[in-house]
Amino acid sequence: MKHLEIKPGEKPPTRDFPTEKGFSNANLQPAEVKVHPSGSGDENASIFFVGTATTILEWEGIRVMTDPNFLHAGDHVHLGPGVTGTRKTNPAIDLHDLPNIDLVLLSHYHADHFDQKVEESLRRDLPIITTPHAASHLKGKGEGEAFTEVYDLDFYNNMLVDVKKDGAQPGKSPAIKVTGMPGKHVPSGVLGSLNDLVNAVPPTNGWMVELGYNTSGGSDDSFKCGYRIYISGDTLMVDELKEIPERYKGQNIDLMLIHLGGTTVPSPSVPLLMITMDAKQGLELVRLINPDLTIPIHYDDYDVFLSPLSDFKKAMEDAGLSSKVVYLDRKDQYKFQVKQ
Ligand SMILES: [Zn+2]
């Protein structure tokens, strides 16, 4: 298994600092804090929702950011030949107001997940875990521009991220096990004129993110998971996902971050091909994965997201699953407990 060590840092996540405002490593200030409906009261970790698929996980002094996208309402993204989207929402925080980020999880190399400004700005030594496809782009940008700490994971490959924290309990150090989960951004069997479009949609991962502790010298089998998060990535509800609950049989999935939106390309006026889950597929995935709790992300942010969050809310209500979902608006935070 690959290993990566991270030490909670004090560096801004971007290289084009300082700005007039200066760098603040202060904690994120949520608009609203939510907990599990059965709230344990011992929450020691959190997820802050920035917008699209951008979230910031805080635990044991480190911050992990998913799919950084900091475009604003009215900005355009290029999603393939002849395909652009217009953002409808603002991120909860601006790229240059971010506190230190220790690690980025990038599900795939698509501009609504890693926009041009993010690509220009992020500091080059920020560790990024991503797909082999995205890794080759990020590492191959030429001198001074290439990202230097990129790790690629294929489906079901995993790596252990050791958190080197001052004052950690001896013999029990925090670690994150990250495993690539299958994803399929385009349906199989799409024909003819859509070929260019289909080829332009990059391969995508989902993730299993297990927060836990290394209980002895750091060998692979000494990792004990205390909270398990499945992040769907920009996948459709495809048969390949059925392997996930089989592989994790007997292991609780505490939380699912589900990418919804029903992204339909090339445009809202020519809706030919759906490339992310709508409400119906989202509900199917909830049933398949059966997590303790689901939090939808990647909804209502772009004009090509044709399935609004309200559709998913209704589908969950109709299925009697309202108690299994928490809704975060941008700038809201969800707090949870990683078991020791
Ligand atoms: Zn997307």
mmCIF file of N, CA, C and O in Angstrom, residues 23-106:
data_model
loop_
_atom_site.group_PDB
_atom_site.id
_atom_site.type_symbol
_atom_site.label_atom_id
_atom_site.label_comp_id
_atom_site.label_asym_id
_atom_site.label_seq_id
_atom_site.Cartn_x
_atom_site.Cartn_y
_atom_site.Cartn_z
ATOM 1 N N PHE A 23 -3.132 35.990 5.030
ATOM 2 C CA PHE A 23 -3.513 34.583 5.176
ATOM 3 C C PHE A 23 -3.975 34.288 6.595
ATOM 4 O O PHE A 23 -3.292 34.611 7.560
ATOM 5 N N SER A 24 -5.132 33.684 6.703
ATOM 6 C CA SER A 24 -5.618 33.299 8.032
ATOM 7 C C SER A 24 -5.815 31.798 8.073
ATOM 8 O O SER A 24 -6.495 31.229 7.224
ATOM 9 N N ASN A 25 -5.212 31.163 9.058
ATOM 10 C CA ASN A 25 -5.380 29.721 9.211
ATOM 11 C C ASN A 25 -6.475 29.403 10.226
ATOM 12 O O ASN A 25 -6.521 28.322 10.794
ATOM 13 N N ALA A 26 -7.368 30.365 10.436
ATOM 14 C CA ALA A 26 -8.455 30.171 11.405
ATOM 15 C C ALA A 26 -9.435 29.120 10.890
ATOM 16 O O ALA A 26 -9.542 28.888 9.687
ATOM 17 N N ASN A 27 -10.169 28.509 11.817
ATOM 18 C CA ASN A 27 -11.162 27.525 11.419
ATOM 19 C C ASN A 27 -12.245 28.157 10.559
ATOM 20 O O ASN A 27 -12.501 29.352 10.635
ATOM 21 N N LEU A 28 -12.867 27.332 9.756
ATOM 22 C CA LEU A 28 -13.951 27.804 8.896
ATOM 23 C C LEU A 28 -15.143 28.217 9.756
ATOM 24 O O LEU A 28 -15.414 27.604 10.784
ATOM 25 N N GLN A 29 -15.816 29.253 9.332
ATOM 26 C CA GLN A 29 -16.965 29.756 10.102
ATOM 27 C C GLN A 29 -18.267 29.360 9.403
ATOM 28 O O GLN A 29 -18.675 29.998 8.443
ATOM 29 N N PRO A 30 -18.905 28.310 9.888
ATOM 30 C CA PRO A 30 -20.128 27.861 9.206
ATOM 31 C C PRO A 30 -21.324 28.766 9.491
ATOM 32 O O PRO A 30 -21.393 29.405 10.547
ATOM 33 N N ALA A 31 -22.269 28.799 8.536
ATOM 34 C CA ALA A 31 -23.524 29.521 8.758
ATOM 35 C C ALA A 31 -24.401 28.718 9.716
ATOM 36 O O ALA A 31 -25.055 29.256 10.601
ATOM 37 N N GLU A 32 -24.404 27.396 9.520
ATOM 38 C CA GLU A 32 -25.223 26.540 10.361
ATOM 39 C C GLU A 32 -24.490 25.222 10.587
ATOM 40 O O GLU A 32 -23.823 24.730 9.684
ATOM 41 N N VAL A 33 -24.612 24.679 11.799
ATOM 42 C CA VAL A 33 -23.951 23.408 12.104
ATOM 43 C C VAL A 33 -25.013 22.335 12.292
ATOM 44 O O VAL A 33 -25.979 22.530 13.029
ATOM 45 N N LYS A 34 -24.843 21.220 11.601
ATOM 46 C CA LYS A 34 -25.806 20.121 11.715
ATOM 47 C C LYS A 34 -25.106 18.872 12.241
ATOM 48 O O LYS A 34 -23.893 18.723 12.063
ATOM 49 N N VAL A 35 -25.882 18.011 12.865
ATOM 50 C CA VAL A 35 -25.339 16.744 13.367
ATOM 51 C C VAL A 35 -26.280 15.620 12.940
ATOM 52 O O VAL A 35 -27.352 15.861 12.395
ATOM 53 N N HIS A 36 -25.881 14.401 13.223
ATOM 54 C CA HIS A 36 -26.720 13.245 12.924
ATOM 55 C C HIS A 36 -28.042 13.379 13.682
ATOM 56 O O HIS A 36 -28.037 13.862 14.825
ATOM 57 N N PRO A 37 -29.162 12.968 13.070
ATOM 58 C CA PRO A 37 -30.458 13.078 13.763
ATOM 59 C C PRO A 37 -30.436 12.465 15.170
ATOM 60 O O PRO A 37 -31.131 12.937 16.061
ATOM 61 N N SER A 38 -29.597 11.452 15.378
ATOM 62 C CA SER A 38 -29.524 10.857 16.716
ATOM 63 C C SER A 38 -28.353 11.423 17.529
ATOM 64 O O SER A 38 -27.991 10.864 18.558
ATOM 65 N N GLY A 39 -27.789 12.511 17.070
ATOM 66 C CA GLY A 39 -26.646 13.251 17.607
ATOM 67 C C GLY A 39 -25.957 12.697 18.863
ATOM 68 O O GLY A 39 -26.544 12.664 19.932
ATOM 69 N N SER A 40 -24.719 12.304 18.747
ATOM 70 C CA SER A 40 -24.034 11.669 19.873
ATOM 71 C C SER A 40 -23.537 12.693 20.883
ATOM 72 O O SER A 40 -23.372 12.382 22.055
ATOM 73 N N GLY A 41 -23.294 13.927 20.441
ATOM 74 C CA GLY A 41 -22.762 14.940 21.355
ATOM 75 C C GLY A 41 -21.253 14.881 21.507
ATOM 76 O O GLY A 41 -20.670 15.736 22.149
ATOM 77 N N ASP A 42 -20.619 13.876 20.916
ATOM 78 C CA ASP A 42 -19.163 13.747 21.032
ATOM 79 C C ASP A 42 -18.485 13.985 19.689
ATOM 80 O O ASP A 42 -17.499 13.321 19.358
ATOM 81 N N GLU A 43 -18.994 14.905 18.907
ATOM 82 C CA GLU A 43 -18.460 15.117 17.573
ATOM 83 C C GLU A 43 -17.027 15.649 17.641
ATOM 84 O O GLU A 43 -16.724 16.527 18.452
ATOM 85 N N ASN A 44 -16.157 15.084 16.836
ATOM 86 C CA ASN A 44 -14.746 15.498 16.824
ATOM 87 C C ASN A 44 -14.219 15.722 15.402
ATOM 88 O O ASN A 44 -13.016 15.809 15.185
ATOM 89 N N ALA A 45 -15.132 15.774 14.438
ATOM 90 C CA ALA A 45 -14.733 15.973 13.047
ATOM 91 C C ALA A 45 -15.870 16.681 12.330
ATOM 92 O O ALA A 45 -17.008 16.673 12.807
ATOM 93 N N SER A 46 -15.555 17.280 11.206
ATOM 94 C CA SER A 46 -16.614 18.013 10.508
ATOM 95 C C SER A 46 -16.370 18.064 9.008
ATOM 96 O O SER A 46 -15.243 17.862 8.540
ATOM 97 N N ILE A 47 -17.459 18.327 8.305
ATOM 98 C CA ILE A 47 -17.408 18.560 6.865
ATOM 99 C C ILE A 47 -18.089 19.891 6.583
ATOM 100 O O ILE A 47 -19.229 20.108 7.006
ATOM 101 N N PHE A 48 -17.381 20.773 5.894
ATOM 102 C CA PHE A 48 -17.889 22.097 5.535
ATOM 103 C C PHE A 48 -18.199 22.058 4.043
ATOM 104 O O PHE A 48 -17.353 21.659 3.241
ATOM 105 N N PHE A 49 -19.410 22.469 3.675
ATOM 106 C CA PHE A 49 -19.820 22.413 2.264
ATOM 107 C C PHE A 49 -19.573 23.760 1.596
ATOM 108 O O PHE A 49 -20.198 24.751 1.938
ATOM 109 N N VAL A 50 -18.637 23.752 0.633
ATOM 110 C CA VAL A 50 -18.291 24.982 -0.083
ATOM 111 C C VAL A 50 -19.234 25.204 -1.271
ATOM 112 O O VAL A 50 -19.640 26.330 -1.562
ATOM 113 N N GLY A 51 -19.605 24.120 -1.963
ATOM 114 C CA GLY A 51 -20.447 24.205 -3.156
ATOM 115 C C GLY A 51 -19.965 23.213 -4.189
ATOM 116 O O GLY A 51 -18.862 22.680 -4.076
ATOM 117 N N THR A 52 -20.797 22.933 -5.218
ATOM 118 C CA THR A 52 -20.535 21.856 -6.190
ATOM 119 C C THR A 52 -20.097 20.595 -5.430
ATOM 120 O O THR A 52 -20.819 20.148 -4.543
ATOM 121 N N ALA A 53 -18.926 20.034 -5.735
ATOM 122 C CA ALA A 53 -18.462 18.862 -4.983
ATOM 123 C C ALA A 53 -17.326 19.255 -4.041
ATOM 124 O O ALA A 53 -16.552 18.411 -3.597
ATOM 125 N N THR A 54 -17.211 20.538 -3.761
ATOM 126 C CA THR A 54 -16.132 21.026 -2.905
ATOM 127 C C THR A 54 -16.566 20.979 -1.438
ATOM 128 O O THR A 54 -17.535 21.645 -1.055
ATOM 129 N N THR A 55 -15.865 20.173 -0.673
ATOM 130 C CA THR A 55 -16.115 20.100 0.765
ATOM 131 C C THR A 55 -14.765 20.151 1.473
ATOM 132 O O THR A 55 -13.731 19.854 0.862
ATOM 133 N N ILE A 56 -14.785 20.537 2.738
ATOM 134 C CA ILE A 56 -13.549 20.546 3.518
ATOM 135 C C ILE A 56 -13.783 19.746 4.792
ATOM 136 O O ILE A 56 -14.635 20.078 5.610
ATOM 137 N N LEU A 57 -13.023 18.670 4.883
ATOM 138 C CA LEU A 57 -13.105 17.784 6.030
ATOM 139 C C LEU A 57 -12.058 18.209 7.052
ATOM 140 O O LEU A 57 -10.887 18.383 6.696
ATOM 141 N N GLU A 58 -12.475 18.406 8.298
ATOM 142 C CA GLU A 58 -11.528 18.788 9.350
ATOM 143 C C GLU A 58 -11.530 17.718 10.432
ATOM 144 O O GLU A 58 -12.591 17.345 10.939
ATOM 145 N N TRP A 59 -10.327 17.242 10.768
ATOM 146 C CA TRP A 59 -10.214 16.188 11.782
ATOM 147 C C TRP A 59 -8.763 16.117 12.250
ATOM 148 O O TRP A 59 -7.857 16.162 11.417
ATOM 149 N N GLU A 60 -8.550 16.006 13.526
ATOM 150 C CA GLU A 60 -7.200 15.843 14.087
ATOM 151 C C GLU A 60 -6.241 16.926 13.595
ATOM 152 O O GLU A 60 -5.060 16.670 13.339
ATOM 153 N N GLY A 61 -6.764 18.134 13.421
ATOM 154 C CA GLY A 61 -5.892 19.247 13.057
ATOM 155 C C GLY A 61 -5.568 19.367 11.583
ATOM 156 O O GLY A 61 -4.836 20.259 11.176
ATOM 157 N N ILE A 62 -6.091 18.448 10.771
ATOM 158 C CA ILE A 62 -5.811 18.559 9.335
ATOM 159 C C ILE A 62 -7.082 18.883 8.554
ATOM 160 O O ILE A 62 -8.196 18.672 9.034
ATOM 161 N N ARG A 63 -6.877 19.382 7.353
ATOM 162 C CA ARG A 63 -8.010 19.675 6.469
ATOM 163 C C ARG A 63 -7.799 18.993 5.122
ATOM 164 O O ARG A 63 -6.736 19.126 4.513
ATOM 165 N N VAL A 64 -8.829 18.277 4.699
ATOM 166 C CA VAL A 64 -8.820 17.616 3.398
ATOM 167 C C VAL A 64 -9.910 18.261 2.549
ATOM 168 O O VAL A 64 -11.060 18.353 2.981
ATOM 169 N N MET A 65 -9.532 18.722 1.384
ATOM 170 C CA MET A 65 -10.499 19.386 0.502
ATOM 171 C C MET A 65 -10.814 18.481 -0.685
ATOM 172 O O MET A 65 -9.911 17.915 -1.292
ATOM 173 N N THR A 66 -12.095 18.343 -1.010
ATOM 174 C CA THR A 66 -12.489 17.562 -2.185
ATOM 175 C C THR A 66 -12.775 18.499 -3.356
ATOM 176 O O THR A 66 -13.271 19.612 -3.167
ATOM 177 N N ASP A 67 -12.475 18.035 -4.546
ATOM 178 C CA ASP A 67 -12.864 18.656 -5.820
ATOM 179 C C ASP A 67 -12.963 20.189 -5.786
ATOM 180 O O ASP A 67 -14.065 20.754 -5.874
ATOM 181 N N PRO A 68 -11.815 20.871 -5.673
ATOM 182 C CA PRO A 68 -11.866 22.326 -5.503
ATOM 183 C C PRO A 68 -12.400 23.076 -6.719
ATOM 184 O O PRO A 68 -11.852 22.993 -7.809
ATOM 185 N N ASN A 69 -13.483 23.780 -6.499
ATOM 186 C CA ASN A 69 -14.099 24.593 -7.553
ATOM 187 C C ASN A 69 -14.583 25.870 -6.892
ATOM 188 O O ASN A 69 -15.467 25.832 -6.047
ATOM 189 N N PHE A 70 -13.966 26.989 -7.280
ATOM 190 C CA PHE A 70 -14.253 28.263 -6.610
ATOM 191 C C PHE A 70 -14.753 29.328 -7.589
ATOM 192 O O PHE A 70 -14.586 30.517 -7.358
ATOM 193 N N LEU A 71 -15.349 28.873 -8.682
ATOM 194 C CA LEU A 71 -15.943 29.842 -9.610
ATOM 195 C C LEU A 71 -17.161 30.488 -8.946
ATOM 196 O O LEU A 71 -17.703 29.964 -7.972
ATOM 197 N N HIS A 72 -17.571 31.614 -9.523
ATOM 198 C CA HIS A 72 -18.711 32.361 -8.979
ATOM 199 C C HIS A 72 -19.898 32.323 -9.931
ATOM 200 O O HIS A 72 -19.741 31.972 -11.105
ATOM 201 N N ALA A 73 -21.031 32.727 -9.414
ATOM 202 C CA ALA A 73 -22.240 32.790 -10.237
ATOM 203 C C ALA A 73 -21.959 33.636 -11.479
ATOM 204 O O ALA A 73 -21.366 34.720 -11.382
ATOM 205 N N GLY A 74 -22.343 33.109 -12.622
ATOM 206 C CA GLY A 74 -22.112 33.810 -13.884
ATOM 207 C C GLY A 74 -20.855 33.353 -14.613
ATOM 208 O O GLY A 74 -20.719 33.563 -15.820
ATOM 209 N N ASP A 75 -19.924 32.731 -13.898
ATOM 210 C CA ASP A 75 -18.707 32.219 -14.549
ATOM 211 C C ASP A 75 -19.046 30.990 -15.409
ATOM 212 O O ASP A 75 -19.966 30.233 -15.089
ATOM 213 N N HIS A 76 -18.250 30.804 -16.463
ATOM 214 C CA HIS A 76 -18.477 29.666 -17.358
ATOM 215 C C HIS A 76 -17.430 28.580 -17.146
ATOM 216 O O HIS A 76 -16.292 28.876 -16.832
ATOM 217 N N VAL A 77 -17.848 27.338 -17.348
ATOM 218 C CA VAL A 77 -16.874 26.241 -17.368
ATOM 219 C C VAL A 77 -16.974 25.522 -18.697
ATOM 220 O O VAL A 77 -18.060 25.375 -19.270
ATOM 221 N N HIS A 78 -15.830 25.035 -19.152
ATOM 222 C CA HIS A 78 -15.753 24.268 -20.380
ATOM 223 C C HIS A 78 -15.768 22.792 -19.990
ATOM 224 O O HIS A 78 -14.898 22.328 -19.257
ATOM 225 N N LEU A 79 -16.771 22.053 -20.466
ATOM 226 C CA LEU A 79 -16.923 20.660 -20.027
ATOM 227 C C LEU A 79 -16.720 19.649 -21.150
ATOM 228 O O LEU A 79 -16.992 18.464 -20.984
ATOM 229 N N GLY A 80 -16.250 20.124 -22.292
ATOM 230 C CA GLY A 80 -16.048 19.235 -23.428
ATOM 231 C C GLY A 80 -16.305 20.037 -24.687
ATOM 232 O O GLY A 80 -16.709 21.200 -24.602
ATOM 233 N N PRO A 81 -16.081 19.428 -25.876
ATOM 234 C CA PRO A 81 -16.254 20.185 -27.121
ATOM 235 C C PRO A 81 -17.694 20.678 -27.258
ATOM 236 O O PRO A 81 -18.629 19.889 -27.239
ATOM 237 N N GLY A 82 -17.839 21.977 -27.341
ATOM 238 C CA GLY A 82 -19.164 22.566 -27.511
ATOM 239 C C GLY A 82 -20.025 22.526 -26.253
ATOM 240 O O GLY A 82 -21.216 22.805 -26.305
ATOM 241 N N VAL A 83 -19.427 22.145 -25.156
ATOM 242 C CA VAL A 83 -20.211 22.042 -23.925
ATOM 243 C C VAL A 83 -19.673 23.009 -22.885
ATOM 244 O O VAL A 83 -18.539 22.869 -22.415
ATOM 245 N N THR A 84 -20.500 23.986 -22.554
ATOM 246 C CA THR A 84 -20.110 24.856 -21.451
ATOM 247 C C THR A 84 -21.255 24.894 -20.456
ATOM 248 O O THR A 84 -22.410 24.642 -20.793
ATOM 249 N N GLY A 85 -20.902 25.199 -19.232
ATOM 250 C CA GLY A 85 -21.913 25.363 -18.206
ATOM 251 C C GLY A 85 -21.718 26.732 -17.579
ATOM 252 O O GLY A 85 -20.619 27.294 -17.623
ATOM 253 N N THR A 86 -22.783 27.263 -17.022
ATOM 254 C CA THR A 86 -22.694 28.541 -16.321
ATOM 255 C C THR A 86 -23.007 28.298 -14.848
ATOM 256 O O THR A 86 -24.010 27.653 -14.517
ATOM 257 N N ARG A 87 -22.135 28.797 -13.995
ATOM 258 C CA ARG A 87 -22.371 28.594 -12.568
ATOM 259 C C ARG A 87 -23.526 29.466 -12.082
ATOM 260 O O ARG A 87 -23.667 30.615 -12.518
ATOM 261 N N LYS A 88 -24.321 28.920 -11.201
ATOM 262 C CA LYS A 88 -25.485 29.644 -10.665
ATOM 263 C C LYS A 88 -25.310 30.033 -9.210
ATOM 264 O O LYS A 88 -26.104 30.791 -8.663
ATOM 265 N N THR A 89 -24.309 29.451 -8.542
ATOM 266 C CA THR A 89 -24.131 29.699 -7.101
ATOM 267 C C THR A 89 -22.741 30.284 -6.858
ATOM 268 O O THR A 89 -21.868 30.198 -7.711
ATOM 269 N N ASN A 90 -22.552 30.818 -5.670
ATOM 270 C CA ASN A 90 -21.212 31.244 -5.258
ATOM 271 C C ASN A 90 -20.647 30.232 -4.277
ATOM 272 O O ASN A 90 -21.396 29.617 -3.518
ATOM 273 N N PRO A 91 -19.324 30.072 -4.277
ATOM 274 C CA PRO A 91 -18.735 29.197 -3.255
ATOM 275 C C PRO A 91 -18.890 29.855 -1.875
ATOM 276 O O PRO A 91 -18.977 31.081 -1.788
ATOM 277 N N ALA A 92 -18.912 29.030 -0.837
ATOM 278 C CA ALA A 92 -19.128 29.547 0.519
ATOM 279 C C ALA A 92 -17.950 30.376 1.008
ATOM 280 O O ALA A 92 -18.070 31.152 1.955
ATOM 281 N N ILE A 93 -16.809 30.176 0.369
ATOM 282 C CA ILE A 93 -15.592 30.897 0.752
ATOM 283 C C ILE A 93 -14.795 31.089 -0.526
ATOM 284 O O ILE A 93 -14.917 30.280 -1.458
ATOM 285 N N ASP A 94 -14.010 32.137 -0.611
ATOM 286 C CA ASP A 94 -13.198 32.336 -1.806
ATOM 287 C C ASP A 94 -11.887 31.563 -1.702
ATOM 288 O O ASP A 94 -11.376 31.332 -0.612
ATOM 289 N N LEU A 95 -11.363 31.222 -2.870
ATOM 290 C CA LEU A 95 -10.126 30.441 -2.928
ATOM 291 C C LEU A 95 -9.014 31.070 -2.083
ATOM 292 O O LEU A 95 -8.287 30.377 -1.376
ATOM 293 N N HIS A 96 -8.897 32.393 -2.154
ATOM 294 C CA HIS A 96 -7.797 33.050 -1.440
ATOM 295 C C HIS A 96 -8.130 33.397 0.002
ATOM 296 O O HIS A 96 -7.327 34.018 0.698
ATOM 297 N N ASP A 97 -9.301 32.987 0.454
ATOM 298 C CA ASP A 97 -9.636 33.144 1.877
ATOM 299 C C ASP A 97 -9.530 31.817 2.618
ATOM 300 O O ASP A 97 -9.821 31.745 3.812
ATOM 301 N N LEU A 98 -9.140 30.766 1.896
ATOM 302 C CA LEU A 98 -9.072 29.450 2.533
ATOM 303 C C LEU A 98 -7.986 29.414 3.598
ATOM 304 O O LEU A 98 -6.924 30.012 3.429
ATOM 305 N N PRO A 99 -8.236 28.664 4.670
ATOM 306 C CA PRO A 99 -7.155 28.372 5.600
ATOM 307 C C PRO A 99 -6.230 27.314 4.981
ATOM 308 O O PRO A 99 -6.464 26.873 3.853
ATOM 309 N N ASN A 100 -5.219 26.894 5.711
ATOM 310 C CA ASN A 100 -4.342 25.841 5.187
ATOM 311 C C ASN A 100 -5.149 24.600 4.817
ATOM 312 O O ASN A 100 -6.082 24.216 5.512
ATOM 313 N N ILE A 101 -4.768 23.987 3.718
ATOM 314 C CA ILE A 101 -5.333 22.703 3.301
ATOM 315 C C ILE A 101 -4.166 21.731 3.223
ATOM 316 O O ILE A 101 -3.116 22.055 2.667
ATOM 317 N N ASP A 102 -4.346 20.522 3.784
ATOM 318 C CA ASP A 102 -3.234 19.569 3.842
ATOM 319 C C ASP A 102 -3.259 18.541 2.727
ATOM 320 O O ASP A 102 -2.242 17.927 2.420
ATOM 321 N N LEU A 103 -4.448 18.334 2.144
ATOM 322 C CA LEU A 103 -4.593 17.272 1.149
ATOM 323 C C LEU A 103 -5.812 17.571 0.281
ATOM 324 O O LEU A 103 -6.829 18.067 0.789
ATOM 325 N N VAL A 104 -5.690 17.265 -1.009
ATOM 326 C CA VAL A 104 -6.836 17.405 -1.916
ATOM 327 C C VAL A 104 -7.189 16.028 -2.473
ATOM 328 O O VAL A 104 -6.308 15.261 -2.868
ATOM 329 N N LEU A 105 -8.473 15.718 -2.466
ATOM 330 C CA LEU A 105 -8.983 14.524 -3.142
ATOM 331 C C LEU A 105 -9.719 15.005 -4.383
ATOM 332 O O LEU A 105 -10.720 15.713 -4.270
ATOM 333 N N LEU A 106 -9.207 14.637 -5.543
ATOM 334 C CA LEU A 106 -9.810 15.090 -6.795
ATOM 335 C C LEU A 106 -10.413 13.893 -7.526
ATOM 336 O O LEU A 106 -9.695 13.006 -7.962
#
